[in-house]
Tab-separated table of C-alpha atoms and ligand atoms in Angstrom:
chain	number	residue	atom	x	y	z
R	26	MET	CA	23.194	72.976	302.606
R	27	ALA	CA	25.684	75.602	303.628
R	28	SER	CA	24.676	79.151	303.007
R	29	VAL	CA	26.908	81.961	301.891
R	30	VAL	CA	26.350	85.628	301.283
R	31	GLN	CA	28.578	86.975	298.537
R	32	LYS	CA	28.971	90.679	297.926
R	33	TYR	CA	30.437	92.012	294.708
R	34	GLY	CA	31.811	95.523	294.855
R	35	GLY	CA	31.655	98.125	292.127
R	36	SER	CA	35.132	97.282	290.838
R	37	ALA	CA	33.931	93.756	290.013
R	38	VAL	CA	30.978	94.797	287.872
R	39	THR	CA	32.393	97.445	285.565
R	40	SER	CA	31.841	95.660	282.222
R	41	PRO	CA	29.473	93.056	280.698
R	42	GLU	CA	32.414	90.601	280.581
R	43	GLN	CA	33.019	91.038	284.301
R	44	ILE	CA	29.341	90.564	285.059
R	45	ARG	CA	29.378	87.329	283.057
R	46	LYS	CA	32.412	86.104	284.994
R	47	ILE	CA	30.718	86.868	288.270
R	48	ALA	CA	27.535	85.134	287.134
R	49	GLU	CA	29.594	82.025	286.408
R	50	ARG	CA	31.230	82.216	289.792
R	51	ILE	CA	27.863	82.520	291.533
R	52	ILE	CA	26.481	79.582	289.566
R	53	GLN	CA	29.496	77.495	290.468
R	54	SER	CA	28.957	78.182	294.133
R	55	TYR	CA	25.283	77.266	293.692
R	56	ASN	CA	26.202	74.019	291.910
R	57	ASP	CA	28.559	73.203	294.785
R	58	ARG	CA	25.348	72.836	296.801
R	59	ASN	CA	25.368	76.183	298.529
R	60	ASP	CA	22.430	78.406	299.257
R	61	VAL	CA	23.668	81.572	297.602
R	62	VAL	CA	22.557	85.107	298.379
R	63	VAL	CA	24.369	87.785	296.412
R	64	VAL	CA	24.619	91.465	297.341
R	65	ILE	CA	25.608	93.709	294.502
R	66	SER	CA	27.004	97.249	294.345
R	67	ALA	CA	26.667	99.911	291.716
R	68	ARG	CA	29.315	99.877	289.003
R	69	ALA	CA	32.512	101.656	290.070
R	70	GLY	CA	32.068	105.407	289.661
R	71	GLU	CA	28.295	105.202	289.263
R	72	THR	CA	27.372	106.361	292.781
R	73	ASN	CA	29.795	109.284	292.409
R	74	ARG	CA	28.124	110.214	289.144
R	75	LEU	CA	24.677	110.166	290.753
R	76	ILE	CA	25.908	112.267	293.669
R	77	GLU	CA	27.307	114.850	291.247
R	78	MET	CA	23.990	114.980	289.423
R	79	ALA	CA	22.141	115.471	292.701
R	80	GLN	CA	24.476	118.266	293.731
R	81	GLU	CA	24.113	119.979	290.416
R	82	MET	CA	20.358	119.898	290.756
R	83	CYS	CA	20.196	120.961	294.362
R	84	PRO	CA	23.441	121.489	296.306
R	85	ARG	CA	22.479	121.021	299.924
R	86	GLN	CA	19.762	118.386	299.752
R	87	THR	CA	20.546	115.088	301.442
R	88	GLY	CA	17.101	113.817	302.459
R	89	SER	CA	14.867	111.066	301.142
R	90	GLU	CA	14.794	112.261	297.525
R	91	TYR	CA	18.582	112.325	297.501
R	92	ASP	CA	18.761	108.725	298.758
R	93	LEU	CA	16.190	107.680	296.172
R	94	LEU	CA	18.509	109.007	293.485
R	95	ILE	CA	21.903	107.820	294.732
R	96	SER	CA	20.646	104.287	295.403
R	97	ALA	CA	19.747	103.872	291.726
R	98	GLY	CA	23.157	102.516	290.641
R	99	GLU	CA	22.521	99.270	292.497
R	100	GLN	CA	19.240	98.752	290.676
R	101	VAL	CA	21.059	98.832	287.353
R	102	SER	CA	23.746	96.334	288.315
R	103	ILE	CA	21.339	93.908	289.981
R	104	GLY	CA	19.219	93.995	286.822
R	105	LEU	CA	22.194	93.243	284.581
R	106	LEU	CA	23.443	90.413	286.782
R	107	ALA	CA	19.962	88.887	287.072
R	108	LEU	CA	19.489	88.958	283.290
R	109	CYS	CA	22.827	87.235	282.851
R	110	ILE	CA	22.189	84.472	285.403
R	111	SER	CA	18.733	83.675	284.122
R	112	SER	CA	19.937	83.634	280.512
R	113	LEU	CA	22.330	80.892	281.604
R	114	GLY	CA	19.321	78.818	282.645
R	115	TYR	CA	19.224	79.355	286.403
R	116	LYS	CA	16.364	80.504	288.574
R	117	VAL	CA	17.036	83.892	290.058
R	118	ARG	CA	15.091	86.158	292.418
R	119	THR	CA	15.916	89.846	292.855
R	120	TYR	CA	15.283	92.237	295.709
R	121	LEU	CA	15.763	95.940	296.123
R	122	GLY	CA	16.329	96.876	299.763
R	123	TRP	CA	12.689	97.728	300.416
R	124	GLN	CA	11.443	94.503	298.906
R	125	VAL	CA	13.317	92.300	301.397
R	126	PRO	CA	12.605	94.441	303.481
R	127	ILE	CA	15.800	95.838	305.016
R	128	ILE	CA	14.442	98.214	307.650
R	129	THR	CA	16.664	101.105	308.711
R	130	ASP	CA	16.421	104.238	310.820
R	131	SER	CA	15.690	107.510	309.006
R	132	LEU	CA	19.180	109.055	308.982
R	133	HIS	CA	19.405	109.593	305.255
R	134	THR	CA	22.806	108.986	303.574
R	135	ARG	CA	24.059	107.118	306.645
R	136	ALA	CA	21.156	105.044	307.876
R	137	SER	CA	21.682	102.070	310.197
R	138	ILE	CA	20.008	98.733	309.646
R	139	GLU	CA	17.495	97.947	312.387
R	140	TYR	CA	15.901	94.771	311.157
R	141	ILE	CA	15.914	92.397	308.200
R	142	ASP	CA	13.069	90.006	307.559
R	143	PRO	CA	14.683	86.966	305.909
R	144	ALA	CA	11.439	85.017	305.356
R	145	LYS	CA	10.985	85.683	301.635
R	146	ILE	CA	14.646	85.047	300.864
R	147	ARG	CA	14.538	81.773	302.813
R	148	ALA	CA	11.513	80.650	300.848
R	149	ASP	CA	13.255	81.454	297.554
R	150	LEU	CA	16.329	79.507	298.609
R	151	ASN	CA	14.123	76.551	299.517
R	152	HIS	CA	12.712	76.719	296.016
R	153	GLY	CA	16.190	76.499	294.557
R	154	ALA	CA	16.594	80.100	293.449
R	155	ILE	CA	19.758	82.187	293.484
R	156	VAL	CA	18.844	85.338	295.380
R	157	LEU	CA	20.224	88.764	294.450
R	158	VAL	CA	19.861	91.777	296.747
R	159	ALA	CA	20.737	95.377	295.885
R	160	GLY	CA	23.320	96.624	298.377
R	161	PHE	CA	23.619	100.027	300.044
R	162	GLN	CA	19.862	100.617	300.378
R	163	GLY	CA	17.021	100.068	302.798
R	164	ILE	CA	13.698	101.540	303.793
R	165	ASP	CA	12.726	103.395	306.947
R	166	ARG	CA	9.565	102.826	308.949
R	167	SER	CA	7.758	105.647	307.167
R	168	GLY	CA	8.418	103.947	303.844
R	169	THR	CA	11.114	106.154	302.304
R	170	ILE	CA	14.287	104.776	300.749
R	171	THR	CA	17.507	105.183	302.729
R	172	THR	CA	21.195	104.541	302.013
R	173	LEU	CA	23.825	103.127	304.373
R	174	GLY	CA	26.823	105.408	303.813
R	175	ARG	CA	29.531	105.131	301.155
R	176	GLY	CA	30.695	101.579	300.727
R	177	GLY	CA	27.488	100.498	302.458
R	178	GLY	CA	27.058	97.410	300.289
R	179	ASP	CA	29.456	95.739	302.731
R	180	THR	CA	27.060	96.429	305.585
R	181	SER	CA	24.099	95.104	303.579
R	182	ALA	CA	26.011	91.866	303.020
R	183	VAL	CA	27.156	91.418	306.614
R	184	ALA	CA	23.681	92.172	307.952
R	185	LEU	CA	22.068	89.701	305.540
R	186	ALA	CA	24.628	87.053	306.496
R	187	HIS	CA	23.657	87.592	310.112
R	188	ALA	CA	19.907	87.558	309.435
R	189	LEU	CA	20.201	84.325	307.429
R	190	GLY	CA	22.662	82.662	309.788
R	191	ALA	CA	25.088	82.238	306.867
R	192	GLU	CA	28.419	80.563	307.514
R	193	VAL	CA	30.431	83.304	305.915
R	194	CYS	CA	30.057	86.675	304.264
R	195	GLU	CA	32.364	86.867	301.261
R	196	LEU	CA	33.306	90.367	300.104
R	197	TYR	CA	34.576	90.231	296.531
R	198	SER	CA	36.383	93.090	294.838
R	199	ASP	CA	39.490	93.664	292.751
R	200	VAL	CA	41.866	93.227	295.712
R	201	ASP	CA	43.193	89.847	296.844
R	202	GLY	CA	42.664	90.459	300.549
R	203	ILE	CA	44.070	92.551	303.378
R	204	PHE	CA	47.832	93.051	303.216
R	205	THR	CA	50.465	93.702	305.870
R	206	ALA	CA	51.143	96.965	303.994
R	207	ASP	CA	50.168	98.432	300.640
R	208	PRO	CA	51.911	96.148	298.098
R	209	ALA	CA	52.329	99.156	295.799
R	210	ILE	CA	54.587	100.719	298.449
R	211	CYS	CA	56.222	97.709	300.014
R	212	ASP	CA	57.574	94.781	297.984
R	213	ASP	CA	57.612	92.537	301.023
R	214	ALA	CA	53.967	93.077	301.894
R	215	ARG	CA	52.056	89.827	302.146
R	216	LYS	CA	48.443	88.824	302.374
R	217	ILE	CA	47.165	88.313	305.909
R	218	GLU	CA	45.344	85.004	306.286
R	219	LYS	CA	43.368	85.836	309.388
R	220	ILE	CA	42.824	89.050	311.260
R	221	SER	CA	40.656	90.013	314.233
R	222	TYR	CA	37.761	92.468	314.012
R	223	ASP	CA	39.586	94.900	316.279
R	224	GLU	CA	42.722	94.960	314.162
R	225	MET	CA	40.668	95.299	310.997
R	226	LEU	CA	38.742	98.176	312.563
R	227	GLU	CA	41.973	99.968	313.484
R	228	LEU	CA	43.466	99.429	310.032
R	229	ALA	CA	40.309	100.692	308.330
R	230	SER	CA	40.057	103.689	310.664
R	231	GLN	CA	43.684	104.594	309.967
R	232	GLY	CA	43.092	104.653	306.228
R	233	ALA	CA	43.170	101.076	304.932
R	234	ARG	CA	40.716	100.449	302.150
R	235	GLY	CA	38.938	97.158	301.742
R	236	VAL	CA	35.964	96.927	304.065
R	237	GLN	CA	33.555	99.638	305.188
R	238	ILE	CA	34.114	100.442	308.874
R	239	ARG	CA	30.436	100.111	309.745
R	240	ALA	CA	30.366	96.655	308.213
R	241	ILE	CA	33.260	95.540	310.416
R	242	GLU	CA	31.493	96.955	313.465
R	243	TYR	CA	28.324	95.095	312.530
R	244	ALA	CA	30.253	91.867	311.973
R	245	LYS	CA	32.012	92.261	315.301
R	246	LYS	CA	28.773	92.863	317.147
R	247	HIS	CA	27.075	89.811	315.652
R	248	ASN	CA	30.136	87.642	315.156
R	249	VAL	CA	29.820	87.289	311.382
R	250	THR	CA	32.905	85.849	309.676
R	251	ILE	CA	34.017	87.982	306.729
R	252	HIS	CA	36.148	86.707	303.869
R	253	VAL	CA	37.749	89.532	301.868
R	254	ARG	CA	38.798	88.152	298.497
R	255	SER	CA	39.288	88.766	294.803
R	256	ALA	CA	36.430	88.362	292.348
R	257	PHE	CA	38.898	87.365	289.663
R	258	THR	CA	40.945	84.554	291.204
R	259	ALA	CA	40.039	81.381	293.071
R	260	GLU	CA	42.620	82.072	295.770
R	261	ARG	CA	41.581	82.545	299.324
R	262	GLY	CA	41.779	86.069	300.685
R	263	THR	CA	41.721	87.270	304.297
R	264	LEU	CA	39.359	86.039	306.990
R	265	VAL	CA	38.154	88.627	309.473
R	266	VAL	CA	37.177	86.827	312.651
R	267	LYS	CA	36.542	87.328	316.352
R	268	GLU	CA	39.607	86.624	318.429
R	269	HIS	CA	42.684	85.817	316.536
R	270	MET	CA	45.732	86.106	318.713
R	271	PRO	CA	48.794	86.337	316.514
R	272	MET	CA	51.676	83.914	316.914
R	273	GLU	CA	54.099	84.315	319.800
R	274	GLY	CA	56.428	87.193	319.151
R	275	VAL	CA	54.281	88.845	316.494
R	276	VAL	CA	53.739	92.453	317.466
R	277	VAL	CA	52.545	94.187	314.333
R	278	THR	CA	49.911	92.689	312.038
R	279	GLY	CA	49.628	95.528	309.558
R	280	ILE	CA	50.971	98.954	308.644
R	281	VAL	CA	48.894	101.623	306.993
R	282	ALA	CA	49.514	105.149	305.758
R	283	ASP	CA	47.048	107.943	305.188
R	284	LYS	CA	47.987	110.987	303.159
R	285	ASN	CA	44.661	112.685	303.674
R	286	GLU	CA	45.974	114.431	306.785
R	287	ALA	CA	46.734	118.032	307.609
R	288	LYS	CA	47.875	119.872	310.684
R	289	ILE	CA	46.886	123.087	312.408
R	290	ALA	CA	48.960	124.655	315.182
R	291	VAL	CA	47.545	127.347	317.433
R	292	LEU	CA	50.475	129.111	319.081
R	293	GLY	CA	50.529	131.201	322.229
R	294	VAL	CA	47.180	130.147	323.641
R	295	PRO	CA	46.585	131.448	327.200
R	296	ASP	CA	47.017	128.309	329.308
R	297	LYS	CA	43.757	128.276	331.190
R	298	PRO	CA	40.693	126.039	331.337
R	299	GLY	CA	38.418	126.360	328.319
R	300	SER	CA	40.799	127.412	325.525
R	301	ALA	CA	41.205	123.990	323.949
R	302	ALA	CA	37.547	123.233	324.532
R	303	LYS	CA	36.546	126.347	322.637
R	304	ILE	CA	38.695	125.519	319.621
R	305	LEU	CA	37.592	121.893	319.426
R	306	THR	CA	33.937	122.717	319.984
R	307	GLY	CA	34.061	125.198	317.118
R	308	LEU	CA	35.375	122.476	314.817
R	309	ALA	CA	32.943	119.828	316.057
R	310	ASP	CA	30.050	122.204	315.459
R	311	LYS	CA	31.027	122.265	311.806
R	312	ASP	CA	31.314	118.474	311.672
R	313	ILE	CA	35.097	118.474	311.403
R	314	SER	CA	36.697	115.616	313.271
R	315	VAL	CA	40.037	116.093	314.910
R	316	ASP	CA	42.360	113.118	315.072
R	317	MET	CA	45.661	113.624	316.910
R	318	ILE	CA	46.085	116.393	319.467
R	319	VAL	CA	49.246	117.666	321.103
R	320	GLN	CA	49.493	120.438	323.659
R	321	ASN	CA	52.760	121.737	324.966
R	322	VAL	CA	53.132	124.486	327.496
R	323	GLY	CA	55.508	127.166	326.380
R	324	GLN	CA	56.606	130.100	328.483
R	325	ASP	CA	54.730	132.703	330.497
R	326	GLY	CA	51.528	130.695	330.747
R	327	LEU	CA	51.138	130.332	327.002
R	328	ALA	CA	50.572	126.935	325.391
R	329	ASP	CA	50.699	125.632	321.821
R	330	ILE	CA	47.914	123.351	320.663
R	331	THR	CA	48.492	121.310	317.535
R	332	PHE	CA	46.001	118.912	315.996
R	333	SER	CA	45.431	116.949	312.829
R	334	ILE	CA	42.370	116.842	310.597
R	335	SER	CA	41.747	115.484	307.133
R	336	LYS	CA	43.258	117.469	304.251
R	337	THR	CA	39.811	117.870	302.754
R	338	ASP	CA	38.727	119.815	305.857
R	339	LEU	CA	41.824	122.011	306.086
R	340	GLU	CA	40.526	125.244	304.618
R	341	LYS	CA	37.323	125.224	306.609
R	342	ALA	CA	39.165	124.237	309.791
R	343	HIS	CA	41.796	126.947	309.280
R	344	GLN	CA	39.115	129.580	308.935
R	345	ILE	CA	37.233	128.473	312.050
R	346	THR	CA	40.387	128.109	314.122
R	347	THR	CA	41.655	131.560	313.123
R	348	GLN	CA	38.370	133.037	314.252
R	349	ILE	CA	38.407	131.254	317.622
R	350	ALA	CA	42.112	131.983	318.121
R	351	LYS	CA	41.213	135.675	318.126
R	352	GLU	CA	38.485	135.104	320.689
R	353	VAL	CA	40.804	133.253	323.079
R	354	ASN	CA	43.681	135.686	322.499
R	355	ALA	CA	46.035	133.192	320.910
R	356	ARG	CA	49.056	134.606	319.113
R	357	GLU	CA	49.027	132.827	315.787
R	358	VAL	CA	47.571	129.962	313.728
R	359	LEU	CA	49.656	127.878	311.314
R	360	ALA	CA	48.295	125.386	308.798
R	361	ASP	CA	50.293	122.615	307.158
R	362	ARG	CA	48.936	120.297	304.477
R	363	ASN	CA	52.227	118.550	304.075
R	364	ILE	CA	51.803	115.702	306.517
R	365	SER	CA	50.677	112.097	306.517
R	366	LYS	CA	49.886	109.562	309.180
R	367	VAL	CA	51.567	106.196	309.439
R	368	SER	CA	50.170	103.597	311.830
R	369	ILE	CA	51.227	100.201	313.075
R	370	VAL	CA	48.436	97.925	314.244
R	371	GLY	CA	48.550	94.599	316.070
R	372	LEU	CA	46.827	92.718	318.886
R	373	GLY	CA	50.299	91.474	319.833
R	374	MET	CA	51.085	94.941	321.201
R	375	LYS	CA	48.961	94.200	324.234
R	376	ASN	CA	51.632	91.798	325.473
R	377	HIS	CA	54.747	93.658	324.419
R	378	ALA	CA	56.567	96.546	325.994
R	379	GLY	CA	58.622	99.010	324.002
R	380	VAL	CA	56.664	98.883	320.761
R	381	ALA	CA	56.505	102.659	320.376
R	382	ALA	CA	60.183	102.947	321.252
R	383	ARG	CA	61.047	100.471	318.522
R	384	MET	CA	58.899	102.346	316.043
R	385	PHE	CA	60.406	105.739	316.877
R	386	THR	CA	63.942	104.354	316.777
R	387	ALA	CA	63.406	102.901	313.306
R	388	LEU	CA	62.037	106.231	312.070
R	389	ALA	CA	64.811	108.236	313.734
R	390	TYR	CA	67.440	105.985	312.202
R	391	ASN	CA	66.075	107.040	308.818
R	392	ASN	CA	65.915	110.690	309.769
R	393	ILE	CA	62.137	110.818	309.756
R	394	ASN	CA	60.896	113.370	312.246
R	395	ILE	CA	57.760	112.649	314.270
R	396	GLN	CA	55.379	115.591	314.603
R	397	MET	CA	52.473	114.050	316.478
R	398	ILE	CA	51.691	110.747	318.140
R	399	SER	CA	48.550	108.926	319.118
R	400	THR	CA	48.102	105.460	320.521
R	401	SER	CA	45.478	102.911	321.453
R	402	GLU	CA	45.895	99.504	323.040
R	403	ILE	CA	46.617	97.926	319.657
R	404	LYS	CA	47.875	100.857	317.555
R	405	VAL	CA	50.561	103.522	317.385
R	406	SER	CA	50.153	106.349	314.856
R	407	VAL	CA	52.587	109.100	313.995
R	408	ALA	CA	52.233	112.196	311.869
R	409	ILE	CA	55.261	112.809	309.669
R	410	GLU	CA	56.214	114.949	306.697
R	411	GLU	CA	54.267	113.658	303.714
R	412	LYS	CA	57.261	113.041	301.486
R	413	TYR	CA	58.536	110.343	303.866
R	414	THR	CA	55.314	108.314	303.845
R	415	GLU	CA	56.460	105.427	301.664
R	416	LEU	CA	59.876	105.266	303.278
R	417	ALA	CA	58.299	105.098	306.723
R	418	VAL	CA	56.019	102.228	305.722
R	419	ARG	CA	58.947	100.236	304.325
R	420	VAL	CA	61.201	100.951	307.278
R	421	LEU	CA	58.549	99.889	309.792
R	422	HIS	CA	57.602	96.797	307.827
R	423	GLU	CA	61.237	95.791	308.005
R	424	ALA	CA	61.784	96.813	311.629
R	425	PHE	CA	58.886	94.718	312.899
R	426	LYS	CA	59.625	91.873	310.476
R	427	VAL	CA	56.012	91.917	309.390
R	428	ASP	CA	56.931	90.076	306.216
R	429	GLN	CA	58.155	87.068	308.176
R	430	CYS	CA	55.258	86.619	310.546
R	431	SER	CA	53.057	83.852	309.370
R	432	GLU	CA	49.936	82.158	310.641
T	28	LIG	N1	27.566	102.085	295.635
T	28	LIG	C1	27.816	102.538	296.971
T	28	LIG	C2	29.092	103.368	297.012
T	28	LIG	O1	29.774	103.494	296.029
T	28	LIG	C3	27.863	101.430	297.957
T	28	LIG	C4	28.949	100.391	297.752
T	28	LIG	O2	29.645	100.394	296.753
T	28	LIG	O3	29.112	99.547	298.622
T	28	LIG	O4	29.400	103.930	298.022
T	29	LIG	MG1	31.625	101.225	295.996
């Protein structure tokens, strides 16, 4: 028998009707002679609600008691789904993370999976049961409950697929797959049939929703095939696989925009070793990650350093930077929350020259000014004024003919 791990995200288990539909889908897969292991998330919004409750009770606590609380949403949905499947006459076995066990390190709220013992699940499958596992949670070696970071149900599923040697890890949610661009922005966006781990990682890191970044990393490391698909249609979604070189001539696989970006410029910084280090260290110390960085040397030995951070960090970052700017004798600090980042991603870039030039030309032609740039081997990102975000996505989708590239 083939074995599959199916993970249902919060958006697929919001109502009793949806849970019934999913139960039917799981049973169908079981009747098609599959060994089925299902990972389930908390209902959409439930984990947020638990986090709010925790914060209300005790604002800065994020240790083991916190994880005990915020992992509770999964216990509710696994219970509901199990009741439904068994009421339809099928044998079902349920596991919370610790019962498997899924062993993790002790970094609460963002623990990493160290080991999964698949023996009990294997035995259940051999006895013809459908196995359900609560996502997002594990247990550390001292016996306390841990969670795997927001969206961590994806990692639970990928790790279980690896531990069980499953053929595929199917991630079901309310989206049909990974698209060449956000279909809400770009009419011509189309579903990508196959994408490599590296491209998927870049897209997710640049703001694409769909799969938790840590889950993609785990899948890449252990070569687990992921199938991102809709819980509500039978259509195939997007396969995330190891090496998938795009067709000849295809440069860009996907385009993604992120509006959660802001910019800080430190002007008139004495151009000597240590100034930039001081500013960035101050931010890192407060757990603020800096994305793009530009430094230009002005006149009289003074430089301007501009960098981007997430909008949510802007106030804190502005405060810290203003403080350090004084210490390093910089002239002035400017903050701007009016930017967004637009990125083009594609393995095809490795073999093509002039990709950035083509991107910048298309933007210039539409009068979109580029404020910052960053690149990797398979990505070019630009920071632009926020109001041009959608236009930029459409223009680039057109310029690179992403709609016409097929398998
Ligand atoms: N329930 C958790 C969250 O909302 C994990 C998940 O959905 O995958 O982050
Ligand atoms: Mg979720």
